[in-house]
CSV table of C-alpha atoms and ligand atoms in Angstrom, one decimal:
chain,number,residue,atom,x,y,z
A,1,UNK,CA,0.0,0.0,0.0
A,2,UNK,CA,2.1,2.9,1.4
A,3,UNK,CA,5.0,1.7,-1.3
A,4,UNK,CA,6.5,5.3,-2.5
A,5,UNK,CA,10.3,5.4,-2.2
A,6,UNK,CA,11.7,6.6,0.4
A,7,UNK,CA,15.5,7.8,-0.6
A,8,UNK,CA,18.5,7.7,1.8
A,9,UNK,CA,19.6,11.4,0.9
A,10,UNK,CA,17.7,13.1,-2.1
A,11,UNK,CA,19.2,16.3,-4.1
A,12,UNK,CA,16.7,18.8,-2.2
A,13,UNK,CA,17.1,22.1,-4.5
A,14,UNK,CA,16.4,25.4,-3.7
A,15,UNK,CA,14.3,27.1,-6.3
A,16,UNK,CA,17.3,29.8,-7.3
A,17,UNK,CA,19.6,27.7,-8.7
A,18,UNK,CA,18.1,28.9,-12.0
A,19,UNK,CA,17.9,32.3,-11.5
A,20,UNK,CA,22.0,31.9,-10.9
A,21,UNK,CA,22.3,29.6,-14.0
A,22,UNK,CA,20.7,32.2,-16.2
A,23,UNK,CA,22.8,34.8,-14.9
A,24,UNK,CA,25.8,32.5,-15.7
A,25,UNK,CA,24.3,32.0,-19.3
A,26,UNK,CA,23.3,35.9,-20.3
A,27,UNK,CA,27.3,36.4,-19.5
A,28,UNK,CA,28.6,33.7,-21.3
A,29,UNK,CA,30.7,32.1,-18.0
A,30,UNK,CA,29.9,28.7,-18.8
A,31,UNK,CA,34.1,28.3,-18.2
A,32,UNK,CA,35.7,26.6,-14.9
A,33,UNK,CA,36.0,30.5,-13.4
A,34,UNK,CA,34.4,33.5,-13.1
A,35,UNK,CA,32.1,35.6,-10.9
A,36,UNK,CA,29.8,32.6,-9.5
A,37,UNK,CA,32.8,31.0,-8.5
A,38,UNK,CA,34.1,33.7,-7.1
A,39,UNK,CA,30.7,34.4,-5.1
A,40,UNK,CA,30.1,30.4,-3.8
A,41,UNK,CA,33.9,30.8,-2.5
A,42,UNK,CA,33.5,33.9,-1.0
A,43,UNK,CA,30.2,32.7,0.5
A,44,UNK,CA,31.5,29.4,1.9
A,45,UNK,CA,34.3,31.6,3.4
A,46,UNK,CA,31.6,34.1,5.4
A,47,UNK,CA,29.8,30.6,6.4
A,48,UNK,CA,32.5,28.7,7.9
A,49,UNK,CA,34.7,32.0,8.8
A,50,UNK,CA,37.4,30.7,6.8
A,51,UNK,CA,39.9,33.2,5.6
A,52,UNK,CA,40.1,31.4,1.8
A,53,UNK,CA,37.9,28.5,0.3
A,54,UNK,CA,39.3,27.2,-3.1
A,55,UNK,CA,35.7,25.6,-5.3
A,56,UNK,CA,36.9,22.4,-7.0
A,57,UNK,CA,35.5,19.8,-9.0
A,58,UNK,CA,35.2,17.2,-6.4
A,59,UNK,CA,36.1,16.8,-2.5
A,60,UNK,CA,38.0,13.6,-3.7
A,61,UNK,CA,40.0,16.7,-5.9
A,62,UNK,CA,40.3,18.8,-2.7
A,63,UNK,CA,42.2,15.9,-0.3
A,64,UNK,CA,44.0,15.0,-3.4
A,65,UNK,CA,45.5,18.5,-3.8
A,66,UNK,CA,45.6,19.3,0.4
A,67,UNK,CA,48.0,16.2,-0.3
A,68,UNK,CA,50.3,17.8,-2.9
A,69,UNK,CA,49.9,20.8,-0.7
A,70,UNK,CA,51.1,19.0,2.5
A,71,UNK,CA,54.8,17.7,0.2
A,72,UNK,CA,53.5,13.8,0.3
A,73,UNK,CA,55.0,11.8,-1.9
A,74,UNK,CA,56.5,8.6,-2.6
A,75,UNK,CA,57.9,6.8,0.1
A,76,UNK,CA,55.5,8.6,2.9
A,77,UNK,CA,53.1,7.5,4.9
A,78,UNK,CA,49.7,9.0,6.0
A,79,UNK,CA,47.3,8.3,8.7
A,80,UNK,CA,43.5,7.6,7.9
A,81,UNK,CA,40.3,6.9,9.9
A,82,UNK,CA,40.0,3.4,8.3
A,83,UNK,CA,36.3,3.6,8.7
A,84,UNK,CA,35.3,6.4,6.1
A,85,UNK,CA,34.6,6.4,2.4
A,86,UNK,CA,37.9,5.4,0.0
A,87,UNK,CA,37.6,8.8,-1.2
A,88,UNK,CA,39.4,9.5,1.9
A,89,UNK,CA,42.5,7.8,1.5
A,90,UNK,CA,42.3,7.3,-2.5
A,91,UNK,CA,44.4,10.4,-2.9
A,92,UNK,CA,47.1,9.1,-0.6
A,93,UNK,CA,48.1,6.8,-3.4
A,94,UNK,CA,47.9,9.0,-6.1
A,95,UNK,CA,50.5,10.8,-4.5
A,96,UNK,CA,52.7,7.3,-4.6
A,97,UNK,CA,52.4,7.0,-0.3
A,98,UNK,CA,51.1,4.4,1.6
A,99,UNK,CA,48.3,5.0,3.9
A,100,UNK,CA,48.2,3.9,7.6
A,101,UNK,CA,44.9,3.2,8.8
A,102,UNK,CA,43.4,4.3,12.5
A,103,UNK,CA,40.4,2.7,14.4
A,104,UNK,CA,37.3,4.7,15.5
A,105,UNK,CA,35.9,5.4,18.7
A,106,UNK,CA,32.4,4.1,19.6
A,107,UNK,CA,30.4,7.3,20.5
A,108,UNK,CA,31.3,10.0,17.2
A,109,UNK,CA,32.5,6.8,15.2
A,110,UNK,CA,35.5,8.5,14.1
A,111,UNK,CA,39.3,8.3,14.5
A,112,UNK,CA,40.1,7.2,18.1
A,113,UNK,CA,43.1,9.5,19.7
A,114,UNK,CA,44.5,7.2,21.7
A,115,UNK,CA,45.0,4.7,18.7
A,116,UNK,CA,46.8,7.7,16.5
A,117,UNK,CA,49.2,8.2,18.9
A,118,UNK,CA,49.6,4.4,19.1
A,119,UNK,CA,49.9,4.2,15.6
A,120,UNK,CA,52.4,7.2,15.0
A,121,UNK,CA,54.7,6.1,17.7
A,122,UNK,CA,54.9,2.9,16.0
A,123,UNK,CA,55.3,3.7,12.8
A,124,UNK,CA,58.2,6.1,13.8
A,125,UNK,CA,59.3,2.7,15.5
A,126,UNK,CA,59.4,1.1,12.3
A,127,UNK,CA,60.1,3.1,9.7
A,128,UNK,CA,62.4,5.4,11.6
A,129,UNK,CA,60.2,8.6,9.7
A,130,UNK,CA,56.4,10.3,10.6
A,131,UNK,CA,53.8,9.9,8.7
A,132,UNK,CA,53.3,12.9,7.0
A,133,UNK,CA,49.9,13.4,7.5
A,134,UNK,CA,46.8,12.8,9.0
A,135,UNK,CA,43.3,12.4,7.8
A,136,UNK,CA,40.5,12.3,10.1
A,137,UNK,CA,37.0,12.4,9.0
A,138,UNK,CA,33.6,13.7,10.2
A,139,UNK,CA,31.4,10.4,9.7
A,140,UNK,CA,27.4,11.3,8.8
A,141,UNK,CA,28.1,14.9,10.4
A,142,UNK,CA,29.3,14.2,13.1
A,143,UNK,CA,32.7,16.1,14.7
A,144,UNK,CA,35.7,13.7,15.4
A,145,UNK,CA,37.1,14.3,18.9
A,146,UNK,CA,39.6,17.5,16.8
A,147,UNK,CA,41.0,18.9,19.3
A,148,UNK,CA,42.6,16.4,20.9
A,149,UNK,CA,43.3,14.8,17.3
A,150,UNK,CA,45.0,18.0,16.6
A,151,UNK,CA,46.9,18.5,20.0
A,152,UNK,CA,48.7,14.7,19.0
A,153,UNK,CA,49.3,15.4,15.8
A,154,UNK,CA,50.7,18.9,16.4
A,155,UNK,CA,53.0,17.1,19.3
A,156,UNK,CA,54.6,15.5,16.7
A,157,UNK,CA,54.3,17.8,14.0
A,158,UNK,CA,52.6,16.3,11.8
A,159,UNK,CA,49.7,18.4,9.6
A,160,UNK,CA,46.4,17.4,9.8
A,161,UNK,CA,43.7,17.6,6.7
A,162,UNK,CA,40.2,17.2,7.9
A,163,UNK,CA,37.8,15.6,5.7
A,164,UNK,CA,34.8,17.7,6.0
A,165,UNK,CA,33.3,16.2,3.4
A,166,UNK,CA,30.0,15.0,5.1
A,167,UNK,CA,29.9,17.5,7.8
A,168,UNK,CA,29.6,21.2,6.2
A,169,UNK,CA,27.1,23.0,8.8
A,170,UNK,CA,28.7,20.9,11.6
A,171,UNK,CA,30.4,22.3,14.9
A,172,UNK,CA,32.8,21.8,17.2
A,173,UNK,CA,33.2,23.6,20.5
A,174,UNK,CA,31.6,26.0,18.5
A,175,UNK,CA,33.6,26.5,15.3
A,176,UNK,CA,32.2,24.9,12.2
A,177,UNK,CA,33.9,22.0,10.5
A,178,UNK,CA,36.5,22.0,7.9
A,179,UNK,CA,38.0,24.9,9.4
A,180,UNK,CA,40.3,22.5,12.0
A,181,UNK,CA,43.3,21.6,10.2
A,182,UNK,CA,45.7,22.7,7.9
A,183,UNK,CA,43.5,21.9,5.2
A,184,UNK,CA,39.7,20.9,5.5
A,185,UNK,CA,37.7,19.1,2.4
A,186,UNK,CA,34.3,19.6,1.6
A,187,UNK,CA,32.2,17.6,-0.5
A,188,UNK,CA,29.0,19.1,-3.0
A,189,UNK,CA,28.0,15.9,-4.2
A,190,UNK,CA,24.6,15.1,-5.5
A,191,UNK,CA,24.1,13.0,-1.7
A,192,UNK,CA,25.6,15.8,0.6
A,193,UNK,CA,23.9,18.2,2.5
A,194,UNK,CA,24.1,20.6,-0.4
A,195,UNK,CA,25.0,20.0,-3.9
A,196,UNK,CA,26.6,21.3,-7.0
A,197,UNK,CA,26.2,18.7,-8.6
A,198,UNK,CA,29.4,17.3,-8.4
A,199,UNK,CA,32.1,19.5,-6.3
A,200,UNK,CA,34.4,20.0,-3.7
A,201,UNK,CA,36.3,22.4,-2.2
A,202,UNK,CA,39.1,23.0,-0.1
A,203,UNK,CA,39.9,25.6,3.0
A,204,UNK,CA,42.8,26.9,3.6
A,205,UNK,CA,44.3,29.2,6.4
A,206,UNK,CA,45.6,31.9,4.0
A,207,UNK,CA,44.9,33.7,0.8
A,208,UNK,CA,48.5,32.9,-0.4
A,209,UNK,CA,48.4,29.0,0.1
A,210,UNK,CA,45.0,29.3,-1.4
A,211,UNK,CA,46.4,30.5,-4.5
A,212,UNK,CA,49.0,27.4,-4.8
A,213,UNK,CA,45.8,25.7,-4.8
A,214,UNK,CA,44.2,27.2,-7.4
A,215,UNK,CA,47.4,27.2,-9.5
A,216,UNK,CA,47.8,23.4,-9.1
A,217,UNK,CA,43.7,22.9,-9.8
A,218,UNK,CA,44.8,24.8,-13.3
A,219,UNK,CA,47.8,22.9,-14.4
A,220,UNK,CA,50.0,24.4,-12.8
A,221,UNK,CA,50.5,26.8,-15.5
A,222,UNK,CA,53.6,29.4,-14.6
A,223,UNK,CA,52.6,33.3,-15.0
A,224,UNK,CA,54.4,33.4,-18.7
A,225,UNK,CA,53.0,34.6,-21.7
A,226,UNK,CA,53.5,31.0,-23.1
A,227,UNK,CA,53.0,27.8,-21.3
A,228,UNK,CA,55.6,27.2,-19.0
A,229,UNK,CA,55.6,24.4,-16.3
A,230,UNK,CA,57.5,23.9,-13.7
A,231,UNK,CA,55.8,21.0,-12.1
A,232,UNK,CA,52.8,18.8,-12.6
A,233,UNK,CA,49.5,20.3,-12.5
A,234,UNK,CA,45.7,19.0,-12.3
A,235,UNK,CA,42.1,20.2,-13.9
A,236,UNK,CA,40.2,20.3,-10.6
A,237,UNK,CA,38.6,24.0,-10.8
A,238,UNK,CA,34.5,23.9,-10.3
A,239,UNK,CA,32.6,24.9,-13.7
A,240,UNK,CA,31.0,28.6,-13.1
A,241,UNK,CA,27.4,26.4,-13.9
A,242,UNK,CA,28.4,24.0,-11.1
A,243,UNK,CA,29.0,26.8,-8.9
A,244,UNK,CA,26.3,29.0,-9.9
A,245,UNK,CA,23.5,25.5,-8.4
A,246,UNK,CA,26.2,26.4,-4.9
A,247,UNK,CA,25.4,30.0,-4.8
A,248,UNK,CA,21.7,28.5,-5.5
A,249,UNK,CA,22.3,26.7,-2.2
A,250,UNK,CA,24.3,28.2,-0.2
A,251,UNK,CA,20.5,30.4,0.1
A,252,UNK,CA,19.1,27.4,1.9
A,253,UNK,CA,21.9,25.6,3.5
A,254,UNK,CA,20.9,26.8,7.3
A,255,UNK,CA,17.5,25.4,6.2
A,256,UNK,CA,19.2,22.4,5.0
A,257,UNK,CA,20.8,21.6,8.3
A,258,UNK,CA,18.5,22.2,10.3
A,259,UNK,CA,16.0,19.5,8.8
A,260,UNK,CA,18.6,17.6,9.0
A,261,UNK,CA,19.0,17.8,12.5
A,262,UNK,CA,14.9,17.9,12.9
A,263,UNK,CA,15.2,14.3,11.0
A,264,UNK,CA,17.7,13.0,13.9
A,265,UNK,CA,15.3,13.9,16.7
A,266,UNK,CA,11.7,12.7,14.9
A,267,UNK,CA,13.6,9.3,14.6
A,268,UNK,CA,15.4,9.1,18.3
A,269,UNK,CA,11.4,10.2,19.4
A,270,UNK,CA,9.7,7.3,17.4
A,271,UNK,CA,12.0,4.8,17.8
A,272,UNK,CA,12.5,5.5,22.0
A,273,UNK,CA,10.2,2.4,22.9
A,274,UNK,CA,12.4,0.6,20.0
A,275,UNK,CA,14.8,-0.6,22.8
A,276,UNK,CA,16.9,-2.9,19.5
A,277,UNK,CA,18.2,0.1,18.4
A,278,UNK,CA,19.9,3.1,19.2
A,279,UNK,CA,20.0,6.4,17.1
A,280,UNK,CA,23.4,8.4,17.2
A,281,UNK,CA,23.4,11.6,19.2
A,282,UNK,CA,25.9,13.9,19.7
A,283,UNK,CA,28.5,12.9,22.7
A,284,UNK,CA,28.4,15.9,24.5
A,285,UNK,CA,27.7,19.6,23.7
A,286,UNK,CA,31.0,20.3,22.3
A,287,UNK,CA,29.4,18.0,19.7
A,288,UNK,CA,27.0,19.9,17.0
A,289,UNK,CA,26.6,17.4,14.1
A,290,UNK,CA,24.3,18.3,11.1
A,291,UNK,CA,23.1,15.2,11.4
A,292,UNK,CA,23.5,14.3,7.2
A,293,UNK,CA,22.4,10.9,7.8
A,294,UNK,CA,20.8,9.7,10.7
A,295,UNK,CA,22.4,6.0,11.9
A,296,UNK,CA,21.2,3.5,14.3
A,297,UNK,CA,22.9,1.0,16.2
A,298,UNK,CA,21.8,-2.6,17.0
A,299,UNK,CA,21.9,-3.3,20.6
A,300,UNK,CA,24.1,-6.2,21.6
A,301,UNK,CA,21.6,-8.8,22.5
A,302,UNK,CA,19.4,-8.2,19.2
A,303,UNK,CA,19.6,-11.7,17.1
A,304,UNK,CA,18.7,-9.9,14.0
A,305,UNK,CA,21.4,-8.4,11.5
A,306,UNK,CA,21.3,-5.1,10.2
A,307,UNK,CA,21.9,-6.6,6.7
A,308,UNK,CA,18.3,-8.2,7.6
A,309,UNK,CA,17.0,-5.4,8.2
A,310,UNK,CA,18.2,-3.3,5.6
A,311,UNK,CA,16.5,-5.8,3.1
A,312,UNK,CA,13.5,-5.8,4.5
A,313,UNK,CA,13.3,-1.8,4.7
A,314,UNK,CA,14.0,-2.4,0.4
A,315,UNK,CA,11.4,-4.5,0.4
A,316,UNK,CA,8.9,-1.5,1.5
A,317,UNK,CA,10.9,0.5,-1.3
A,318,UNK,CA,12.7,2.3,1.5
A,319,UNK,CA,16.1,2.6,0.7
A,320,UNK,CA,18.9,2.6,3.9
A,321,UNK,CA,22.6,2.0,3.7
A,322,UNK,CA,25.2,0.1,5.6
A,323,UNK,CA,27.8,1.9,7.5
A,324,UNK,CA,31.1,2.5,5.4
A,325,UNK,CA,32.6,-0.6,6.0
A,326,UNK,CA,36.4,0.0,7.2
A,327,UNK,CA,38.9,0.6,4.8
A,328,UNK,CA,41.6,-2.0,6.8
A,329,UNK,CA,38.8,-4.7,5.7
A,330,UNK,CA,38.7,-3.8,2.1
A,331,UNK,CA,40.9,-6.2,-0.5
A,332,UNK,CA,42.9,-2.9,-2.2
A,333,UNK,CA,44.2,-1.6,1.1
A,334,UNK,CA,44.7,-5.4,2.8
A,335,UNK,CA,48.7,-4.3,2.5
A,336,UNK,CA,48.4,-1.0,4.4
A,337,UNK,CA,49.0,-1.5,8.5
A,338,UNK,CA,46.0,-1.2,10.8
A,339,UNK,CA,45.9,-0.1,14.5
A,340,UNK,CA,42.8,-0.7,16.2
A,341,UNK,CA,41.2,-3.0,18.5
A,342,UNK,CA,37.9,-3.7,17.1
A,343,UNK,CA,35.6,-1.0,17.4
A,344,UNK,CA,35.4,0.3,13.3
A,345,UNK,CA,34.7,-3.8,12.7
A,346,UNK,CA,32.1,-3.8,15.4
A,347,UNK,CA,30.3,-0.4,14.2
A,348,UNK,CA,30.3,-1.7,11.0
A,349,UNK,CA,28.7,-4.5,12.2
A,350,UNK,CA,26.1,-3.0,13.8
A,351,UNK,CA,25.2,0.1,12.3
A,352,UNK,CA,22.6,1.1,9.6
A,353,UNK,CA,22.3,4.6,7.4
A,354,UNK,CA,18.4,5.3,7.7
A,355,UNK,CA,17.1,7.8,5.0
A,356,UNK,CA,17.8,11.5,6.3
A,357,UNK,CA,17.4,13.8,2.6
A,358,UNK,CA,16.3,17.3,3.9
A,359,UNK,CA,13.4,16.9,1.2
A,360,UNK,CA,11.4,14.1,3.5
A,361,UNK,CA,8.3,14.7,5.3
A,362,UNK,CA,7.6,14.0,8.6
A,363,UNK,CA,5.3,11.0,7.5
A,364,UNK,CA,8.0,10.1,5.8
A,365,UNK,CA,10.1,9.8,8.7
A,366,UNK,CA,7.3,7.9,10.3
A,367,UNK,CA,6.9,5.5,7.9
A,368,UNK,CA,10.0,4.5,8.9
A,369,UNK,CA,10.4,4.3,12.4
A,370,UNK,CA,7.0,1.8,12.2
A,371,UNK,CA,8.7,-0.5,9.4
A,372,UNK,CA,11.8,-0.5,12.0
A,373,UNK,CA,9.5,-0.7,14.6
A,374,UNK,CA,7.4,-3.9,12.5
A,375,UNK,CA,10.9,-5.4,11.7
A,376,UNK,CA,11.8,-6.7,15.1
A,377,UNK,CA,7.6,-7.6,15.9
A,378,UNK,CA,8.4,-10.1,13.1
B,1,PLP,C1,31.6,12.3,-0.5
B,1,PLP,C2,32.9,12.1,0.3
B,1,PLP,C3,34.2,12.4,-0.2
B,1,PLP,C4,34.4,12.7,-1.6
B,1,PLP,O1,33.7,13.7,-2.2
B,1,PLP,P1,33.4,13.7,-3.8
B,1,PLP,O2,32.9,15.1,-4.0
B,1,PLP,O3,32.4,12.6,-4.0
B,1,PLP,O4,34.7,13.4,-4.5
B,1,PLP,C5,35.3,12.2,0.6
B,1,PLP,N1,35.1,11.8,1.9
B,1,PLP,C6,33.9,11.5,2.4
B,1,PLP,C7,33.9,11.0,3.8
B,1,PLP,C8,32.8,11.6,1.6
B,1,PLP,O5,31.6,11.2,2.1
């Protein structure tokens, strides 16, 4: 009966994207500058008060080149959450390095402190070098534990790249994601929070490492009258039409996050006499997640498997998604060292995506807290 899909995180647009397009059009900037560009940058700079935001073509483009930016190379190694999207860590061989991967903590789900300072100590141990970098993530929205990520990391002087991706709108002790490290990715993917379609971009601490960034995203082209390079270069710059649907939602991104955030609490209020499942909250109020997806966690003694339940959610045309499963237990990165003790397999495990697209309705939401609700009456 009630069979209309329900998707795990819809494009949700604005209404102005258009009226940004068009002006893009009647100027002829359908070119990877120009002034909408220039305006989503500015804007995500005002937003996150950033002091430079780089637009790129992809947030897998804006860890690649906060990689070239931070000197790794062949021969390097750099630390990863290991449970995170491969986008993540992907870069880290492009750049010829090895990546090292890090265990999460149960509560935010992201990299556990105490094992990166396990890890770097024994990979100096080893290899007689530091990583080069590290590479924490903020899973679904949600902060990792950055301060004291950043107090070990900067104890051994190592930079740290945030990947933002999931987390624009998101705050820490009161200072928005992405701005934490040296570098911080964000993602404008058709699935994120808001899209461009397909973007990314990268923020950076200063206007003048900003514009390395933008000179590597354009080929790294010298300032000749002919083409002159010095080094190698990339084609990572955001189209002006791509950036001209930003500008479209940057105008609703507060709105954006904070149904997002409404999403999280319908579902931890329906699902409270649901004692099989647990919906993530944030750990504390240094915690302000935008809640991009809203996950659940089975309880220990629940016989069920979320896989089971995932299945039968698809079979009432609701669509849900299992956590990312860790990238230690993936087949491509089965050479790369691991330091954990469990938790990442165990959340994994456990945990279920439940659809949380800004465009669903409350009924929506309802629909399915009563088929989770159904699932474990059956
Ligand atoms: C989406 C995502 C990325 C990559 O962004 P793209 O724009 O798809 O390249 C990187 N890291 C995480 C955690 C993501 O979710």
């Amino acid at each position: 009966m009630d069979s209309e899909r329900i998707m795990l995180s819809r494009v949700h647009l604005s209404g102005t994207e258009q009226k940004y397009i068009d002006e893009a059009f009647a100027d002829d900037w359908v070119v990877p500058l120009g002034p909408h560009v220039d305006q989503f940058e500015h804007r995500l700079e005002k937003y996150l008060d950033a002091p430079a935001v780089v637009a790129l073509s992809a947030g897998t483009a804006a860890i690649h080149l906060g990689l070239v930016l931070l000197g790794v190379g062949r021969g390097d190694e750099v630390i990863c959450q290991s449970m995170t999207f491969a986008a993540s860590c992907n870069p880290i061989v492009y750049q010829g390095a090895s990546p090292v991967f890090v265990d999460s903590e149960r509560d935010t789900m992201n990299m556990s402190p105490e094992m990166l300072e396990r890890a770097i100590v024994e990979r100096h141990r080893i290899t007689g070098k530091y990583p080069k970098a590290i590479v924490p993530v903020d899973l679904y929205g949600m902060p990792a534990r950055l301060d004291e990520i950043i107090e070990i990391a900067s104890t051994f002087g190592i930079p740290v790249l945030e990947d933002a991706a999931e987390a624009l709108g998101s705050e820490y002790e009161g200072r928005r994601c992405g701005t934490f490290g040296a570098f911080g990715a964000l993602s404008f993917n058709g699935n994120k929070i808001i899209t461009t379609s397909g973007g990314g971009a990268l923020v950076c601490h200063d206007a003048e490492t900003a514009g390395r960034v933008k000179f590597y995203a354009t080929q790294a082209r010298e300032n000749r009258p002919y083409y002159y390079h010095e080094t190698i270069g990339y084609n990572y710059r955001l189209s002006n039409i791509s950036a001209a649907i930003g500008c479209g939602q940057m105008d609703v991104l507060d709105n954006r996050v904070n149904r997002r955030r409404g999403i999280r609490e319908l579902y931890a209020a329906l699902l409270a006499d649901c004692p099989q499942v647990r919906v993530q909250d944030n750990p504390d109020n240094r915690f302000n997640s935008n809640f991009w997806l809203t996950t659940i966690s089975f309880d220990e003694g629940v016989s069920q498997s979320v896989e089971d339940l995932r299945q039968y959610l698809a079979a009432d045309n609701i669509e849900s998604r299992r956590l990312w499963r860790p990238m230690h237990m993936q087949p491509v990165f089965a050479y790369a060292p691991f330091y954990g003790e469990g938790s990442s397999e165990e959340l994994f495990e456990n945990g279920l995506c439940l659809p949380s697209g800004s465009s669903l309705t409350d009924n929506d939401i309802a629909r399915v807290a009563d088929r989770i609700k159904q699932f474990f009456k059956s």
